Amino acid sequence: MSVETEIDLEQEKQDILSKYRGLLRASKRTKTKEERKRIRKAFDVALEAHKDMRRKSGEPYIYHPIAVARIVAEEIGLGTTSIICALLHDTVEDTDITLEDVEVLFGPKESKIIDGLTKISGVFDQSTSLQAENFRKMLLTLSDDVRVILIKLADRLHNMRTLGSMRHDKQLKIASETLYLYAPLAHRLGLYAIKSELEDLSLKYKETEEYEDISQRLKKTQAVRTRFINQFTLPIRRALDAQNISYEVKGRTKSIFSIWNKIHNKKIPFEEIYDLFAIRIIINSNPDEEKADCWKVYSMVTDYYQPNPDRLRDWISTPKANGYESLHTTVMSPSGKWVEVQIRTQRMDEIAEKGYAAHWKYKEKNENETNLDSWLTKIRESLENKEDNALDFIDDFKLNLFSDEIFVFTPKGELRTLPKGSTALDFAFEIHTQVGSSCIGAKVNKKLVPLSHTLKSGDQIEVLTSKKQKPKEDWLKFVTTARAKSRIKNALKEERKRIALDGKEILMRKLSHLKIDFINVNIAALEQLYNFDNSQELFFRVAMDRIDLKLLKKLNVEGGRIVLPKPKRAKNKGIDELVAKTKGSGNKLVIGEDQQELDYTLATCCKPIPGDNVFGFVTVSDGIKIHRNNCPNATQLMSNYAYRIVKAQWQSDELLEFMAGVRFTGIDDVGLVYNITNTISQELSVNMKSIGFESHDGIFSGEVMLFVHDTDHLSSLIEKLKDVPGVLTVERINAT
Ligand code: MN
């Protein structure tokens, strides 16, 4: 190590110590030896933890926590606990120090605050889109300890003050974030000085040229303002002196940000704004005489200048919600210009600048943590209070930043952002595709809800899954996120593909049986014949037995190739009708005007199947029963119990099966029963529940109970049975 570097390091050590001593001097609330010891300990821990780290500017990292602690003590007015936490605020996140270390070394309160701070910044850096989310998290942390927010504000203020050494894109990101999230928060907490500085600094990096322009112009016009203020206040100062009132006069221009805001939002030129300022008269006063003293000064001011009666504001009798107290009046100056005069005591001024945090100083002589806690509680209450306007700004945030997002939690407390309107199923897919695909329901805030349940911000969701579950077509109706939609569609596609493969096998066998080559041109011809867009759809329908393969027998085949009828013949009623029948009919039941999927049972009197026109009947003990509209009992039910009838409608879900009955007659023949059962179970791959038959004088009759998908399926099946040799009639029956 060179001598020069050594000297530099020695100098740095001195600088660090001097900054630390500056912090102690600024910590006016820290009175006892014990408290100073604790601060020293925090300083030593932070110094050691950050010893090898440097800021972007090249400075030792410890400068930052010391500066933050100093803002916390001096500009916000917090006590020892906050100073300690400010010193340690980056240790758990960036160094080897753990929360347990903090708890052991300093205590549970400190460890909890550091935990809050670490959590906030931990998620803050990830991306721009996470800002709002993390800000919300920060607000949620409020209920634990509002000091987390105050220290975070101090941290942000120091980062803004030292933003110059960051990369430009980072500067923009941090400046925007500050303007949108932190400045309004500071305003809410009554920290006007900090709010104003945050705004100005944000502008400096966001609109550098305009910022410089306004600040240059303000500098140039400073002398004019000072002269004006001196002249204007001269008679007042004389009167105050004559009364032996000790006071201070400040002439404050608007902040650069608020001037910029006026120029941009209200289109007022700089020339009309720069001399808009308030003259502040701050007096020393006894606590008991504050109000009277302020009005006394008001009376002096208006002795010289004419007040505008509409512009008198008495925030002393009725302080603002955030604690602001002051007497405002606007008077006419000799030059014909309105000037706002703010009259307040030192105590009020400090509260105006530092917010609630300044209260402690005046509350009790021997203030302690309990006292501190009580006003921290007050801030928290003000932020949590929904009765008055205390939460206005948070509502604005919701409107501006959270309007299209909700924030929900996993059972472990992890935060997830979802678009507004997201359901439990969206959340499940957000967690993992597998979780989404096998989701059968969820517990929201420990309560069982269906997949379609719409989530609200703050909900905690536990997803319930089952290995047997598969994505369903109707899931698409109640998911919002692109992720869930695409995952469900993919899964459905996969399922169709799988079924289509079976269909392809079936079709291959069928075609080879008919001596039709399984070649592309033939498949294309079949697609055309059955009016499908692609072969997969064709195969799928074949597998689901949703098309009439009997048509194949009627096809004109030459040398293994299908010769399709001319377009005119394609209009053939028979084909069209069959095609129409195989498409579009649904077979999942939705009930009521809202088309809900309620539990129901199928009436045994008419055995409805998908495609039937049906209605629901609310029974006394057996839930909703579904009847066919042409059920023998329908008229009686509808006329006597109209109020118990609910609308019911089939919708598509091709994988379900329903039971239906078929009666047939034929000429008794040894092979008949075999032929019928064989046709049903082998050729048609339909499951039979039961079959019964009897024979009478050579005439045979019987009934089969079958599982079918819907009416189309059933009628094509009936058609096929009619073709069985020896069969005379086939018809659907209602009852067994
Ligand atoms: Mn920091």
XYZ file of C-alpha atoms and ligand atoms in Angstrom:
737
model
C 0.000 0.000 0.000
C 1.412 3.338 -1.011
C 1.942 6.114 1.483
C -0.528 8.228 -0.430
C -3.310 5.625 -0.163
C -2.574 5.230 3.499
C -2.981 8.923 4.020
C -6.242 8.807 2.051
C -7.530 5.992 4.191
C -6.492 7.779 7.357
C -8.305 10.857 6.104
C -11.371 8.741 5.361
C -11.351 7.338 8.881
C -11.306 10.864 10.217
C -14.160 11.818 7.882
C -16.245 8.874 9.012
C -15.711 9.736 12.671
C -16.522 13.357 12.092
C -19.712 12.402 10.252
C -20.589 10.126 13.136
C -20.066 12.937 15.644
C -22.240 15.145 13.477
C -24.941 12.530 13.745
C -24.665 12.471 17.532
C -24.952 16.251 17.692
C -28.039 16.084 15.516
C -29.595 13.408 17.719
C -31.080 15.854 20.144
C -33.550 13.373 21.481
C -30.814 11.044 22.554
C -30.111 12.057 26.093
C -28.888 9.156 28.184
C -25.479 7.541 28.187
C -27.107 4.206 27.613
C -28.743 5.461 24.406
C -25.483 6.878 23.117
C -23.802 3.562 23.795
C -26.408 1.783 21.746
C -26.013 4.189 18.847
C -22.259 3.730 19.025
C -22.734 -0.013 18.936
C -24.950 0.270 15.865
C -22.387 2.507 14.220
C -19.586 0.042 14.976
C -21.613 -2.894 13.653
C -22.534 -1.032 10.463
C -18.984 0.238 9.962
C -17.547 -3.245 10.267
C -20.237 -4.827 8.094
C -19.846 -2.319 5.278
C -16.086 -1.930 5.630
C -15.220 -3.282 2.189
C -18.083 -1.613 0.374
C -18.140 1.640 -1.516
C -20.923 3.658 -3.039
C -21.111 4.380 -6.778
C -19.436 7.703 -6.074
C -16.413 5.886 -4.625
C -17.136 7.037 -1.091
C -17.049 4.576 1.797
C -20.474 2.943 2.027
C -20.869 3.864 5.704
C -21.385 7.512 4.665
C -24.832 6.503 3.482
C -26.218 4.903 6.672
C -24.756 7.727 8.739
C -26.430 10.288 6.479
C -29.730 8.410 6.599
C -29.534 8.229 10.389
C -28.870 11.916 10.488
C -31.911 12.723 8.320
C -33.944 10.475 10.593
C -32.749 12.349 13.690
C -32.488 15.882 12.380
C -35.034 16.276 9.624
C -37.704 13.870 10.801
C -36.962 14.127 14.504
C -36.988 10.453 15.412
C -35.310 8.876 18.434
C -32.669 6.323 19.311
C -34.403 3.195 17.989
C -34.850 4.794 14.579
C -31.289 6.092 14.502
C -29.993 2.612 15.274
C -32.192 1.091 12.589
C -31.159 3.739 10.070
C -27.503 2.952 10.734
C -28.194 -0.740 10.210
C -30.776 -0.401 7.449
C -28.655 -1.910 4.667
C -26.715 -4.461 6.715
C -29.086 -7.419 6.568
C -29.682 -6.979 2.866
C -26.117 -6.323 1.758
C -23.800 -7.836 4.365
C -23.353 -10.957 6.498
C -25.360 -9.522 9.363
C -28.580 -11.445 9.948
C -31.866 -10.446 11.522
C -30.998 -12.772 14.387
C -27.768 -10.824 14.918
C -29.749 -7.593 15.088
C -32.173 -9.104 17.550
C -29.425 -10.434 19.787
C -27.372 -7.238 19.629
C -30.159 -4.670 19.786
C -33.534 -6.252 20.466
C -36.744 -7.489 18.837
C -38.097 -4.034 17.934
C -34.983 -3.147 15.984
C -34.918 -6.517 14.265
C -38.529 -6.113 13.197
C -37.947 -2.680 11.693
C -34.840 -3.862 9.840
C -36.837 -6.824 8.580
C -39.432 -4.461 7.141
C -36.775 -2.305 5.516
C -34.982 -5.302 4.050
C -38.181 -6.740 2.645
C -39.079 -3.490 0.960
C -35.755 -2.909 -0.710
C -35.318 -6.611 -1.433
C -38.193 -6.582 -3.852
C -37.803 -2.972 -4.897
C -34.837 -3.425 -7.146
C -36.220 -6.163 -9.335
C -37.926 -4.168 -12.028
C -39.875 -1.043 -12.758
C -43.162 -2.831 -12.874
C -42.692 -4.026 -9.339
C -42.627 -0.551 -7.862
C -46.296 -0.187 -7.211
C -46.480 -3.667 -5.813
C -43.665 -3.101 -3.400
C -44.967 0.237 -2.408
C -48.158 -1.481 -1.455
C -46.216 -4.021 0.506
C -44.537 -1.165 2.267
C -47.919 0.271 3.167
C -49.031 -3.101 4.440
C -45.990 -3.180 6.659
C -47.285 0.033 8.178
C -49.433 -1.808 10.615
C -46.272 -3.183 12.202
C -44.226 -0.060 12.658
C -44.514 3.229 10.830
C -40.840 3.900 11.489
C -40.103 1.500 8.664
C -41.634 4.031 6.304
C -40.008 7.060 7.866
C -36.565 5.465 7.658
C -37.263 4.336 4.114
C -38.136 7.934 3.257
C -34.864 9.127 4.771
C -33.022 6.437 2.816
C -34.697 7.596 -0.384
C -33.982 11.240 0.358
C -30.282 10.548 0.759
C -30.227 8.429 -2.375
C -31.890 11.265 -4.244
C -29.369 13.751 -2.883
C -26.557 11.541 -4.143
C -28.210 10.405 -7.359
C -25.614 12.204 -9.475
C -23.207 9.258 -9.487
C -25.752 6.752 -10.801
C -26.222 5.689 -14.419
C -28.703 7.850 -16.292
C -31.343 5.153 -16.768
C -31.159 4.356 -13.064
C -31.491 8.030 -12.268
C -34.671 8.201 -14.301
C -36.133 5.108 -12.714
C -35.380 6.237 -9.171
C -36.522 9.813 -9.846
C -39.857 8.663 -11.315
C -40.421 6.275 -8.454
C -39.678 9.077 -6.002
C -42.123 11.412 -7.645
C -44.913 8.861 -7.851
C -44.508 7.055 -4.592
C -42.318 8.795 -2.050
C -43.111 12.482 -2.438
C -46.877 11.928 -1.951
C -46.079 9.693 1.005
C -43.944 12.418 2.578
C -46.770 14.852 1.949
C -49.211 12.520 3.630
C -46.987 12.302 6.667
C -46.762 16.080 6.817
C -43.048 16.085 5.956
C -43.287 19.134 3.707
C -39.612 19.964 3.559
C -38.769 16.400 2.537
C -41.665 16.223 0.107
C -40.563 19.417 -1.569
C -36.945 18.374 -1.790
C -37.874 14.971 -3.194
C -39.973 16.648 -5.867
C -37.277 19.124 -6.818
C -34.615 16.422 -6.973
C -36.856 14.195 -9.081
C -37.429 17.006 -11.510
C -33.724 17.685 -11.661
C -33.126 14.231 -13.119
C -36.320 13.808 -15.077
C -36.471 17.240 -16.725
C -32.930 18.415 -16.285
C -33.054 21.319 -18.723
C -36.266 22.785 -17.445
C -35.110 22.314 -13.891
C -31.892 24.201 -14.604
C -33.807 26.854 -16.486
C -36.226 27.530 -13.654
C -33.514 27.442 -11.027
C -31.380 29.906 -13.050
C -34.310 32.253 -13.450
C -35.074 32.029 -9.743
C -31.472 32.951 -8.955
C -31.619 35.908 -11.310
C -34.794 37.226 -9.752
C -33.688 36.571 -6.176
C -32.522 40.137 -5.562
C -35.835 41.595 -6.723
C -37.708 39.329 -4.369
C -35.448 40.036 -1.428
C -35.860 43.774 -1.954
C -39.612 43.380 -2.179
C -39.763 41.276 0.963
C -37.638 43.725 2.880
C -39.777 46.645 1.871
C -43.011 44.813 2.428
C -42.097 43.519 5.876
C -40.428 46.681 7.113
C -43.488 48.255 8.801
C -44.470 44.888 10.250
C -41.016 44.248 11.650
C -41.018 47.679 13.248
C -44.354 47.012 14.874
C -43.209 43.600 16.136
C -40.031 45.120 17.549
C -42.045 47.809 19.268
C -44.126 45.123 20.953
C -40.989 43.182 21.964
C -42.125 40.110 20.148
C -39.280 37.847 19.112
C -39.804 36.640 15.556
C -38.251 35.504 12.329
C -39.383 36.490 8.832
C -38.951 34.125 5.900
C -39.791 34.818 2.298
C -40.300 31.545 0.580
C -40.697 31.201 -3.149
C -42.519 28.254 -4.540
C -40.398 25.190 -5.058
C -38.922 24.594 -8.499
C -41.188 21.627 -8.874
C -44.354 23.543 -8.075
C -43.356 26.318 -10.497
C -42.683 23.712 -13.168
C -46.003 22.127 -12.373
C -47.827 25.424 -12.811
C -46.055 26.154 -16.087
C -46.968 22.739 -17.420
C -50.345 21.971 -16.001
C -51.841 25.419 -15.802
C -49.914 26.900 -18.751
C -48.927 29.946 -16.710
C -45.678 31.610 -17.844
C -42.747 31.766 -15.442
C -42.994 35.567 -15.283
C -46.350 35.298 -13.588
C -45.254 32.713 -11.087
C -41.772 33.527 -9.883
C -42.905 36.327 -7.601
C -45.677 34.292 -6.097
C -44.442 33.539 -2.686
C -45.496 33.475 0.890
C -44.029 35.613 3.610
C -43.815 33.667 6.806
C -43.723 35.321 10.196
C -42.608 32.876 12.859
C -42.929 34.026 16.437
C -41.781 32.738 19.778
C -44.739 32.154 21.994
C -45.793 30.474 25.202
C -47.820 27.329 24.635
C -50.845 28.929 26.297
C -50.753 32.128 24.283
C -50.021 30.823 20.814
C -53.401 31.476 19.307
C -53.791 34.971 20.791
C -50.237 35.889 19.769
C -50.802 34.809 16.192
C -53.984 36.852 15.927
C -52.123 39.813 17.424
C -49.597 39.613 14.569
C -52.465 39.246 12.105
C -53.918 42.459 13.408
C -50.546 44.234 12.948
C -50.195 43.018 9.380
C -53.683 44.141 8.451
C -53.027 47.521 10.058
C -50.707 48.154 7.156
C -52.142 46.070 4.364
C -55.675 45.424 3.228
C -56.577 41.738 3.652
C -58.664 39.757 1.209
C -61.467 38.451 3.432
C -61.963 35.417 1.211
C -58.418 34.299 1.726
C -58.247 33.988 5.485
C -57.390 30.505 6.683
C -57.360 29.632 10.347
C -55.539 26.329 10.670
C -54.862 27.089 14.314
C -58.412 26.697 15.592
C -58.876 23.721 13.287
C -55.544 22.100 12.403
C -55.318 20.069 9.191
C -55.631 16.298 9.404
C -51.887 15.845 9.174
C -51.283 18.236 12.090
C -50.562 21.414 10.157
C -51.263 24.607 12.135
C -50.939 28.138 10.818
C -52.808 31.366 10.197
C -52.913 32.411 6.538
C -54.011 35.700 5.089
C -53.571 37.319 1.706
C -53.039 41.059 1.677
C -52.642 43.754 -0.956
C -49.130 45.173 -1.273
C -48.499 48.825 -2.148
C -47.483 47.743 -5.655
C -50.926 46.232 -6.133
C -49.926 42.625 -5.780
C -51.521 40.040 -3.495
C -49.084 38.581 -0.999
C -49.793 35.600 1.204
C -48.702 36.011 4.800
C -48.404 32.942 7.016
C -48.346 33.542 10.735
C -47.333 30.766 13.075
C -45.299 29.944 16.153
C -41.970 28.118 16.127
C -43.637 24.975 17.253
C -46.164 25.170 14.437
C -43.420 25.889 11.946
C -41.471 22.866 12.982
C -44.534 20.688 12.663
C -45.172 22.190 9.245
C -41.672 21.289 8.139
C -41.167 17.983 9.891
C -44.696 16.743 10.242
C -45.990 14.829 13.227
C -42.495 13.859 14.139
C -41.974 17.346 15.522
C -44.795 16.966 18.012
C -42.834 15.008 20.567
C -40.611 17.931 21.302
C -43.449 19.972 22.672
C -45.527 17.296 24.242
C -43.608 16.482 27.377
C -40.449 17.567 29.007
C -39.040 14.130 29.637
C -39.976 12.378 26.493
C -39.276 8.706 26.087
C -39.925 5.860 23.714
C -43.488 5.508 25.010
C -44.186 9.067 24.086
C -42.541 8.539 20.739
C -44.603 5.440 20.212
C -47.768 7.339 20.890
C -47.266 9.776 18.057
C -45.997 7.094 15.749
C -49.299 5.429 16.500
C -51.007 8.679 15.640
C -49.366 8.774 12.219
C -50.324 5.206 11.647
C -53.896 5.940 12.647
C -53.982 8.888 10.336
C -52.799 6.668 7.531
C -55.201 3.920 8.415
C -58.187 6.095 9.148
C -60.707 5.726 6.403
C -63.239 8.083 7.946
C -61.560 11.384 7.156
C -59.524 12.191 4.096
C -56.367 10.791 5.564
C -56.276 8.023 3.002
C -57.011 10.226 0.011
C -53.609 9.880 -1.490
C -53.589 6.150 -1.118
C -56.891 6.031 -2.944
C -55.341 8.098 -5.670
C -52.539 5.596 -5.846
C -55.009 2.840 -6.180
C -56.673 4.700 -9.001
C -53.496 5.563 -10.811
C -51.275 2.634 -10.158
C -53.307 -0.219 -8.841
C -56.425 0.122 -10.934
C -55.621 -2.796 -13.168
C -53.693 -4.921 -10.721
C -54.456 -6.798 -7.556
C -52.012 -8.019 -4.947
C -52.493 -11.397 -3.414
C -50.472 -13.716 -1.235
C -49.407 -17.334 -1.257
C -49.934 -19.344 1.935
C -46.296 -18.576 2.757
C -46.948 -14.868 2.413
C -45.275 -14.310 -0.941
C -46.762 -11.493 -2.917
C -48.122 -12.059 -6.417
C -49.457 -9.469 -8.812
C -52.399 -10.388 -11.013
C -54.603 -8.415 -13.368
C -57.816 -7.179 -11.847
C -60.592 -9.738 -12.224
C -58.254 -12.702 -11.858
C -59.719 -15.843 -10.367
C -58.448 -18.585 -8.104
C -57.650 -20.549 -11.269
C -55.536 -17.684 -12.642
C -53.631 -17.700 -9.398
C -53.099 -21.472 -9.610
C -51.589 -21.113 -13.086
C -49.527 -18.210 -11.819
C -47.966 -20.547 -9.256
C -47.226 -23.339 -11.714
C -48.762 -24.883 -14.821
C -49.045 -28.216 -13.030
C -50.829 -26.598 -10.100
C -53.215 -24.852 -12.472
C -53.915 -27.962 -14.518
C -54.795 -30.048 -11.501
C -56.645 -27.311 -9.622
C -60.026 -28.347 -8.251
C -60.689 -25.364 -6.032
C -59.019 -23.047 -3.570
C -59.132 -21.679 -0.088
C -59.231 -17.908 -0.040
C -58.518 -16.529 3.399
C -59.142 -20.077 4.662
C -62.579 -20.280 3.048
C -63.339 -22.822 0.357
C -64.142 -21.255 -3.015
C -64.651 -22.553 -6.570
C -62.056 -22.190 -9.319
C -63.973 -19.298 -10.787
C -63.832 -17.220 -7.594
C -62.686 -13.641 -8.320
C -59.797 -12.520 -6.138
C -59.384 -9.252 -4.287
C -56.238 -7.429 -3.239
C -54.918 -8.770 0.026
C -56.414 -12.248 -0.416
C -54.318 -15.178 0.695
C -54.860 -18.193 -1.528
C -54.198 -21.862 -1.050
C -54.732 -23.936 -4.194
C -56.373 -27.344 -3.888
C -55.350 -29.925 -6.466
C -56.220 -33.438 -7.518
C -54.230 -35.805 -9.675
C -57.404 -36.740 -11.497
C -58.149 -33.185 -12.583
C -57.640 -32.101 -16.186
C -58.056 -28.680 -17.816
C -61.572 -28.178 -19.136
C -62.928 -26.214 -22.060
C -65.109 -24.005 -19.864
C -62.117 -22.983 -17.725
C -61.323 -20.544 -20.492
C -64.409 -18.611 -19.514
C -63.136 -17.687 -16.097
C -59.471 -17.024 -16.494
C -58.067 -13.580 -17.170
C -54.331 -13.962 -17.429
C -52.744 -14.723 -20.771
C -50.656 -17.317 -19.003
C -53.617 -19.340 -17.742
C -55.417 -19.041 -21.065
C -52.517 -20.312 -23.103
C -51.771 -23.128 -20.645
C -55.375 -24.319 -20.695
C -55.576 -24.096 -24.472
C -52.365 -26.073 -24.768
C -53.633 -28.767 -22.455
C -56.925 -29.013 -24.342
C -55.024 -29.190 -27.601
C -52.863 -31.991 -26.227
C -55.929 -33.881 -25.078
C -57.585 -33.484 -28.478
C -54.390 -34.587 -30.157
C -54.292 -37.685 -28.024
C -57.913 -38.519 -28.816
C -57.362 -37.665 -32.479
C -54.577 -40.264 -32.607
C -57.057 -42.919 -31.557
C -59.445 -41.602 -34.189
C -56.761 -41.860 -36.807
C -56.288 -45.539 -35.956
C -60.009 -46.173 -36.199
C -60.247 -44.363 -39.520
C -57.262 -46.240 -40.913
C -58.897 -49.568 -40.111
C -62.191 -48.428 -41.517
C -60.653 -47.134 -44.740
C -58.552 -50.207 -45.312
C -61.687 -52.271 -44.824
C -63.331 -50.270 -47.600
C -60.228 -50.464 -49.761
C -59.686 -46.731 -49.532
C -56.036 -45.737 -49.299
C -55.008 -43.818 -46.229
C -53.356 -40.999 -48.187
C -53.402 -37.243 -47.929
C -55.740 -36.608 -50.846
C -58.299 -38.979 -49.377
C -58.040 -37.406 -45.936
C -58.464 -33.992 -47.536
C -61.527 -35.303 -49.359
C -62.996 -36.520 -46.074
C -62.281 -33.179 -44.432
C -64.223 -31.579 -47.234
C -67.002 -34.121 -47.027
C -67.503 -33.678 -43.311
C -66.711 -30.005 -43.442
C -63.724 -29.898 -41.088
C -60.823 -27.507 -41.280
C -58.133 -30.019 -40.589
C -57.439 -33.698 -40.277
C -57.015 -33.546 -36.521
C -60.578 -32.337 -36.150
C -61.686 -35.179 -38.405
C -59.779 -37.799 -36.413
C -61.049 -36.331 -33.165
C -64.638 -36.581 -34.339
C -64.051 -40.124 -35.489
C -62.681 -41.079 -32.083
C -65.591 -39.416 -30.350
C -67.932 -41.188 -32.759
C -69.367 -37.869 -33.688
C -69.493 -38.442 -37.430
C -71.308 -40.980 -39.469
C -68.714 -43.292 -40.957
C -71.468 -45.144 -42.777
C -71.221 -42.391 -45.363
C -67.907 -43.895 -46.379
C -69.638 -46.917 -47.806
C -71.572 -44.699 -50.180
C -68.463 -42.971 -51.470
C -67.336 -43.315 -55.014
C -63.883 -44.910 -54.843
C -61.618 -45.404 -57.849
C -58.340 -47.226 -57.419
C -58.230 -46.541 -53.694
C -58.997 -42.875 -54.202
C -62.123 -41.103 -53.143
C -63.957 -39.326 -55.936
C -66.055 -36.662 -54.284
C -69.435 -35.782 -55.660
C -69.612 -32.490 -57.557
C -70.198 -29.388 -55.445
C -73.879 -29.491 -56.263
C -74.147 -33.004 -54.945
C -72.206 -32.041 -51.914
C -75.247 -29.966 -51.091
C -77.086 -33.240 -50.914
C -79.509 -32.946 -48.073
C -78.550 -36.246 -46.530
C -74.900 -35.364 -46.216
C -75.550 -31.831 -45.076
C -77.951 -32.950 -42.486
C -75.595 -35.528 -41.095
C -72.749 -33.071 -41.045
C -74.918 -30.504 -39.325
C -75.965 -33.041 -36.769
C -72.461 -34.017 -35.917
C -71.429 -30.453 -35.213
C -72.168 -27.899 -32.583
C -74.423 -29.675 -30.191
C -73.366 -29.339 -26.625
C -73.470 -31.735 -23.778
C -72.685 -30.032 -20.502
C -75.564 -28.622 -18.570
C -75.750 -25.006 -17.404
C -78.633 -23.983 -15.230
C -80.522 -20.754 -14.572
C -80.385 -17.358 -16.233
C -76.748 -17.008 -15.213
C -75.876 -20.322 -16.816
C -74.218 -21.627 -13.709
C -72.847 -25.107 -13.379
C -74.936 -26.322 -10.496
C -75.303 -29.805 -9.173
C -78.162 -31.681 -10.784
C -79.476 -35.142 -11.359
C -81.133 -36.450 -14.495
C -84.760 -37.368 -14.095
C -85.357 -41.111 -14.370
C -88.763 -40.669 -16.014
C -87.408 -39.309 -19.298
C -83.632 -39.803 -19.066
C -82.460 -36.645 -20.822
C -79.183 -36.653 -22.665
C -77.172 -33.783 -24.077
C -78.885 -32.176 -27.028
C -82.368 -32.765 -25.615
C -84.441 -29.713 -24.889
C -84.559 -29.762 -21.120
C -85.582 -27.822 -18.058
C -84.605 -28.007 -14.425
C -87.076 -28.724 -11.653
C -86.185 -27.796 -8.076
C -87.261 -30.712 -5.918
C -87.875 -30.508 -2.201
C -85.344 -33.049 -1.076
C -83.367 -34.010 -4.124
C -81.873 -30.816 -5.576
C -82.351 -29.907 -9.204
C -83.766 -32.608 -11.487
C -83.392 -32.288 -15.224
C -86.339 -33.328 -17.415
C -86.815 -33.356 -21.155
C -89.294 -30.763 -22.360
C -91.347 -33.596 -23.838
C -91.214 -35.681 -20.680
C -94.637 -37.194 -19.914
C -94.538 -35.393 -16.563
C -93.458 -32.046 -17.979
C -96.901 -30.512 -18.475
C -98.014 -31.409 -14.988
C -94.784 -30.080 -13.404
C -94.818 -26.878 -15.390
C -98.467 -26.068 -14.769
C -98.490 -26.868 -11.047
C -95.018 -25.763 -10.020
C -94.035 -23.065 -12.484
C -92.025 -21.265 -9.805
C -89.820 -24.309 -9.313
C -88.825 -24.506 -12.970
C -85.325 -23.301 -13.844
C -83.834 -22.836 -17.240
C -81.310 -25.468 -18.302
C -79.179 -25.735 -21.383
C -76.587 -28.099 -22.740
C -73.117 -26.875 -23.544
C -70.266 -28.609 -25.198
C -68.117 -31.022 -23.258
C -67.442 -33.977 -25.411
C -65.988 -36.328 -22.911
C -69.053 -36.966 -20.822
C -71.451 -39.883 -21.274
C -75.134 -40.137 -20.538
C -77.454 -43.063 -20.316
C -80.204 -43.533 -22.884
C -82.599 -46.304 -23.721
C -83.420 -47.801 -27.112
C -86.233 -50.217 -27.978
C -86.037 -52.334 -31.032
C -88.148 -54.903 -32.836
C -87.163 -57.437 -35.422
C -87.684 -60.816 -36.883
C -86.562 -63.495 -34.512
C -83.373 -64.820 -35.736
C -80.694 -66.788 -34.037
C -78.071 -64.206 -34.858
C -80.081 -61.076 -34.075
C -79.119 -60.450 -30.466
C -75.535 -61.202 -31.246
C -75.617 -58.819 -34.181
C -77.145 -56.029 -32.165
C -74.866 -56.295 -29.181
C -71.884 -56.734 -31.438
C -72.764 -53.643 -33.446
C -73.143 -51.622 -30.301
C -70.090 -52.676 -28.429
C -67.651 -53.579 -31.165
C -68.392 -51.473 -34.136
C -69.758 -48.433 -32.363
C -67.601 -48.693 -29.235
C -70.576 -47.733 -27.122
C -70.884 -49.005 -23.587
C -74.010 -50.937 -22.811
C -75.518 -50.861 -19.396
C -78.143 -53.549 -19.903
C -80.007 -55.411 -22.563
C -83.303 -57.283 -22.306
C -85.424 -58.991 -24.930
C -88.339 -61.318 -25.542
C -89.688 -63.124 -28.518
C -93.318 -63.583 -29.489
C -94.537 -65.566 -32.460
C -91.398 -64.962 -34.408
C -91.358 -61.252 -33.524
C -88.575 -60.165 -31.349
C -88.511 -57.059 -29.144
C -85.965 -55.742 -26.724
C -84.494 -52.759 -24.899
C -80.889 -51.678 -24.506
C -79.565 -49.082 -22.083
C -76.513 -47.354 -23.481
C -74.041 -44.619 -22.638
C -74.016 -41.889 -25.267
C -72.617 -38.381 -25.536
C -75.692 -36.562 -26.794
C -78.740 -36.736 -29.049
C -76.652 -36.639 -32.225
C -74.679 -39.572 -31.027
C -77.826 -41.422 -30.103
C -79.586 -40.826 -33.395
C -76.595 -41.874 -35.460
C -76.463 -44.977 -33.320
C -80.151 -45.660 -33.905
C -79.573 -45.302 -37.646
C -76.814 -47.873 -37.479
C -78.922 -50.322 -35.536
C -81.603 -50.048 -38.186
C -79.068 -51.381 -40.647
C -78.514 -54.554 -38.700
C -80.019 -57.459 -40.687
C -83.398 -58.527 -39.286
C -84.050 -55.320 -37.370
C -87.436 -53.747 -38.139
C -87.723 -50.679 -35.905
C -85.392 -48.843 -33.499
C -86.572 -46.018 -31.307
C -85.571 -44.144 -28.232
C -87.489 -44.861 -25.050
C -88.063 -42.841 -21.915
C -88.132 -45.419 -19.223
C -86.562 -48.763 -18.661
Mn -29.940 2.533 1.865
